[in-house]
XYZ file of N, CA and C in Angstrom:
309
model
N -11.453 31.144 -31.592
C -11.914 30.078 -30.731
C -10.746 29.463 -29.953
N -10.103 29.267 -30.922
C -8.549 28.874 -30.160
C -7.965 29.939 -29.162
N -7.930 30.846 -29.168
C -7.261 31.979 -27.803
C -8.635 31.903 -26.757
N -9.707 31.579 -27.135
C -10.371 31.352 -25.584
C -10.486 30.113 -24.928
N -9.491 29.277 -25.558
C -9.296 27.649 -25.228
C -7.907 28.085 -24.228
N -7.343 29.261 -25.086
C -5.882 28.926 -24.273
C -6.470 30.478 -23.125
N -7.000 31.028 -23.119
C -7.200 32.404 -22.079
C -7.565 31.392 -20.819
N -9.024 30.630 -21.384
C -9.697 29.518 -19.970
C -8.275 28.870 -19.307
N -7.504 28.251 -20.285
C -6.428 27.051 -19.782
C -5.937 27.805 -18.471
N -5.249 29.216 -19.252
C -4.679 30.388 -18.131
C -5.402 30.597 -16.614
N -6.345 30.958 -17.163
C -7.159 31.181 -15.447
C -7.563 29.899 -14.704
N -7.955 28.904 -15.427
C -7.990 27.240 -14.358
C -6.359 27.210 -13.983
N -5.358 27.230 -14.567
C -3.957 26.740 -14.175
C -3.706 27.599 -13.131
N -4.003 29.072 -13.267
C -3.646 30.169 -12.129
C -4.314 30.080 -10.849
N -5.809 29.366 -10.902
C -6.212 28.734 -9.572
C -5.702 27.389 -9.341
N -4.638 27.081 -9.788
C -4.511 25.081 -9.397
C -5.569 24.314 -9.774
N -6.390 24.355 -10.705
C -7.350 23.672 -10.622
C -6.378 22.259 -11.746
N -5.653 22.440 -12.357
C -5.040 21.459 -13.324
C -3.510 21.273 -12.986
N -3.105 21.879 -11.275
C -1.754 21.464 -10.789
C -2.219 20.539 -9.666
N -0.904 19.726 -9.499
C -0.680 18.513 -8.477
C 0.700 19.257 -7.621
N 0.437 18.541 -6.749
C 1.500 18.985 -5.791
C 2.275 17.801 -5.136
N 4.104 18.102 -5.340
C 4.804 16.943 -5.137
C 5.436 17.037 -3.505
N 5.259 16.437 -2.559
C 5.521 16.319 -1.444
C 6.744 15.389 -1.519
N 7.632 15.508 -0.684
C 8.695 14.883 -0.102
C 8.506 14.292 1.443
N 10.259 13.468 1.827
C 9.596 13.004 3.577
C 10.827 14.084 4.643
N 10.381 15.149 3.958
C 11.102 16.102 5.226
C 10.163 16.969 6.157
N 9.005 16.563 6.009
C 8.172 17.684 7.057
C 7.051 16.853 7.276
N 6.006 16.876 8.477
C 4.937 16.559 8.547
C 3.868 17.123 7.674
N 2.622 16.589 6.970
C 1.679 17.364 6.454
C 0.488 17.097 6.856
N -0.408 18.108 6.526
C -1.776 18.448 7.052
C -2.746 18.613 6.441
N -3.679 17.724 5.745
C -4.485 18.312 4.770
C -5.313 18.950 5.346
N -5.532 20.729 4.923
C -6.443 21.520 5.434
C -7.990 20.794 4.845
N -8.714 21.763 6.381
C -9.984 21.140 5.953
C -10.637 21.630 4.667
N -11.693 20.663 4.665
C -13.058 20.682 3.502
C -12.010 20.335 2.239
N -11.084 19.733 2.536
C -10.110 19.629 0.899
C -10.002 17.669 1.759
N -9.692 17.175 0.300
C -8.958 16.034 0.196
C -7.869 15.834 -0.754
N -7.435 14.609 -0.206
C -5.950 15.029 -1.759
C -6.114 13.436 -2.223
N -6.041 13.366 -3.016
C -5.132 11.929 -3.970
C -4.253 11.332 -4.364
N -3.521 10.562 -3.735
C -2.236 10.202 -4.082
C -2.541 9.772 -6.046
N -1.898 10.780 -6.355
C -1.501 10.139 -8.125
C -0.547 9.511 -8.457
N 1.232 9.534 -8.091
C 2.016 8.500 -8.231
C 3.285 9.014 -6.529
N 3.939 7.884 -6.852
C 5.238 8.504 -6.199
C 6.090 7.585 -6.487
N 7.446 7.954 -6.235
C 8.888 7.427 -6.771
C 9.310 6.878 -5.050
N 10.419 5.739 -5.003
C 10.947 5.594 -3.706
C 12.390 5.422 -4.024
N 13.176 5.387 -2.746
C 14.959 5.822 -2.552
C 15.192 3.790 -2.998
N 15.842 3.481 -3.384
C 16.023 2.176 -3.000
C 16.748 1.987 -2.014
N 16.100 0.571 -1.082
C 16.582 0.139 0.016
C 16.992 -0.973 -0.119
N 17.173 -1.606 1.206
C 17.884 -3.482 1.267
C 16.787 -3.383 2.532
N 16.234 -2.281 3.220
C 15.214 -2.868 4.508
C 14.152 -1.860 4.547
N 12.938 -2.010 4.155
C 12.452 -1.098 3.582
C 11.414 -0.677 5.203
N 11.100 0.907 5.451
C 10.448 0.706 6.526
C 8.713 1.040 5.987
N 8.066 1.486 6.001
C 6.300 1.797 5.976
C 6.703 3.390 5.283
N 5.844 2.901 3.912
C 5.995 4.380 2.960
C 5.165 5.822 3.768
N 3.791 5.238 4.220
C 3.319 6.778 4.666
C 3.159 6.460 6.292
N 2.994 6.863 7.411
C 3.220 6.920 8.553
C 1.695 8.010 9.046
N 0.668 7.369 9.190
C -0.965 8.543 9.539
C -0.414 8.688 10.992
N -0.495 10.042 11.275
C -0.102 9.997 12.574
C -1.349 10.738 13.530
N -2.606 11.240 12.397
C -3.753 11.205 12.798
C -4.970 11.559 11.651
N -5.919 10.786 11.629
C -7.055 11.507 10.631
C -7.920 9.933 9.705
N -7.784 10.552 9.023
C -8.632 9.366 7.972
C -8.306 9.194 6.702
N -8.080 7.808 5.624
C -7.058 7.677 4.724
C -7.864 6.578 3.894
N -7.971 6.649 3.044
C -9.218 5.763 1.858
C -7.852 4.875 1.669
N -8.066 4.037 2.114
C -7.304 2.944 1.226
C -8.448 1.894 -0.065
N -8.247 1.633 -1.302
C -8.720 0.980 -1.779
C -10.324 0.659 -1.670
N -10.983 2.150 -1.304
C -12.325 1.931 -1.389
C -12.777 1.519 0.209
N -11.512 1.721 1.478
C -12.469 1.097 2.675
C -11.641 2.496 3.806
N -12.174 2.984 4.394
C -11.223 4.236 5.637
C -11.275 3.385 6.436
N -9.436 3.983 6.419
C -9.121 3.758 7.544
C -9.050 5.191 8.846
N -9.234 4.901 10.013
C -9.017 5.949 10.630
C -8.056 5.919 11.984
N -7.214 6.605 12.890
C -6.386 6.593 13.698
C -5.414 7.209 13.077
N -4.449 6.148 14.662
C -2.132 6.102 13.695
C -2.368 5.274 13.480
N -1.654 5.036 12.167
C -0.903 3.798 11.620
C -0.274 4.000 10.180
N 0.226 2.960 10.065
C 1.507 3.277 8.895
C 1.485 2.002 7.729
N 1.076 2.467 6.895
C 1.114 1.207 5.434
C 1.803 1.649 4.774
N 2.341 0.234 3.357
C 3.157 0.723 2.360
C 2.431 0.637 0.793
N 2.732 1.358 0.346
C 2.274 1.843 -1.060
C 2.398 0.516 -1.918
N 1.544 0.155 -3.093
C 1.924 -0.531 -3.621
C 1.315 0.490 -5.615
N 1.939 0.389 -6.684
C 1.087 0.329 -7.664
C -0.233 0.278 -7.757
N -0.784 -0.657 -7.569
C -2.451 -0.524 -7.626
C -3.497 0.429 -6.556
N -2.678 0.787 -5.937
C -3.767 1.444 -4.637
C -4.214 2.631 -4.836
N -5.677 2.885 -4.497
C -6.051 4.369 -4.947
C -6.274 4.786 -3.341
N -5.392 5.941 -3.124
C -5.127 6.418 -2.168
C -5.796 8.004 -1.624
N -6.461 8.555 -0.754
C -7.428 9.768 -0.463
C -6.719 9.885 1.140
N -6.233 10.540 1.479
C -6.511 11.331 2.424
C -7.333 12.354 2.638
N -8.024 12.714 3.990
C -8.883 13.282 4.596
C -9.019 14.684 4.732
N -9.904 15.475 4.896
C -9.509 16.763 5.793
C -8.682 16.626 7.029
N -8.226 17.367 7.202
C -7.306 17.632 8.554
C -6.366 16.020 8.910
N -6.022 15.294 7.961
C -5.702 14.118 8.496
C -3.578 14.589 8.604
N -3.009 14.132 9.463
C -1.680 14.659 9.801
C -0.863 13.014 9.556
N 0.086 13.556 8.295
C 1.215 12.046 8.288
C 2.289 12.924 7.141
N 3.292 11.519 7.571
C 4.627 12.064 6.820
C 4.925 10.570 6.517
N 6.069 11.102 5.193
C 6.312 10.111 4.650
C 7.544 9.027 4.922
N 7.317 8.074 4.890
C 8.967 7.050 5.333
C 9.964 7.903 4.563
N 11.229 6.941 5.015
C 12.265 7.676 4.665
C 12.897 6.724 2.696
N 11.937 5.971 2.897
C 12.348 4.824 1.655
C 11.214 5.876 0.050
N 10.599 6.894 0.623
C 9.532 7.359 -0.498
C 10.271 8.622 -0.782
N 10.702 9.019 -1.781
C 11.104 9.775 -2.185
C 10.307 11.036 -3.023
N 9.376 10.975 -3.418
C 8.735 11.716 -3.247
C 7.558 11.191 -3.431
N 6.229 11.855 -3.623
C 4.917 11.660 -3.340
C 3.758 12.492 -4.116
N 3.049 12.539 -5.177
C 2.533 13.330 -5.810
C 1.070 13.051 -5.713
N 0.747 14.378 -5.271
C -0.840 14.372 -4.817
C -2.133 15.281 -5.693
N -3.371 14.817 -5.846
C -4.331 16.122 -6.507
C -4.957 16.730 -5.691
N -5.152 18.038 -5.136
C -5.988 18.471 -4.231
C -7.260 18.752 -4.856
């Protein structure tokens, strides 16, 4: 019973179904369509002037249960449950160091 607990684990992990993916702020990203992602945590650089953690530079972005849609640029706090969209295009400030998402 136990080796078909760990055979299943194998084939969900080999499709991503139980990986997250850690983004950084060196490239623009794109969530392909019919997918959404979830922000699960992220770490930031420390600053003395901090600028706007994610930067939407187009699409749609669940903040806290309300979409937002356009550009625009907010900052992360602890409590926020965060969704980006299909096809929505943003990158991250330069103060977020990295960014960990669930697709």
């Amino acid at each position: 019973m136990v080796n078909r607990y760990f055979i299943l684990l194998l084939i969900f992990s080999s499709f991503g179904v139980f990986s997250n993916t850690k983004l950084n702020n060196t490239e623009l990203y794109v969530v392909p369509g019919n997918q959404e992602w979830e922000l699960v945590s992220y770490t930031r650089n420390a600053c003395k002037v901090c600028t706007s953690d994610i930067y939407v530079k187009s699409g749609q972005v669940k903040i806290n249960n309300t979409w937002i849609e356009g550009s625009f640029n907010f900052a992360l706090n602890k409590n926020m449950k965060v969704i980006f969209s299909s096809n929505t295009k943003f990158f991250l400030g330069d103060v977020v160091k990295e960014l960990e998402i669930k697709e």
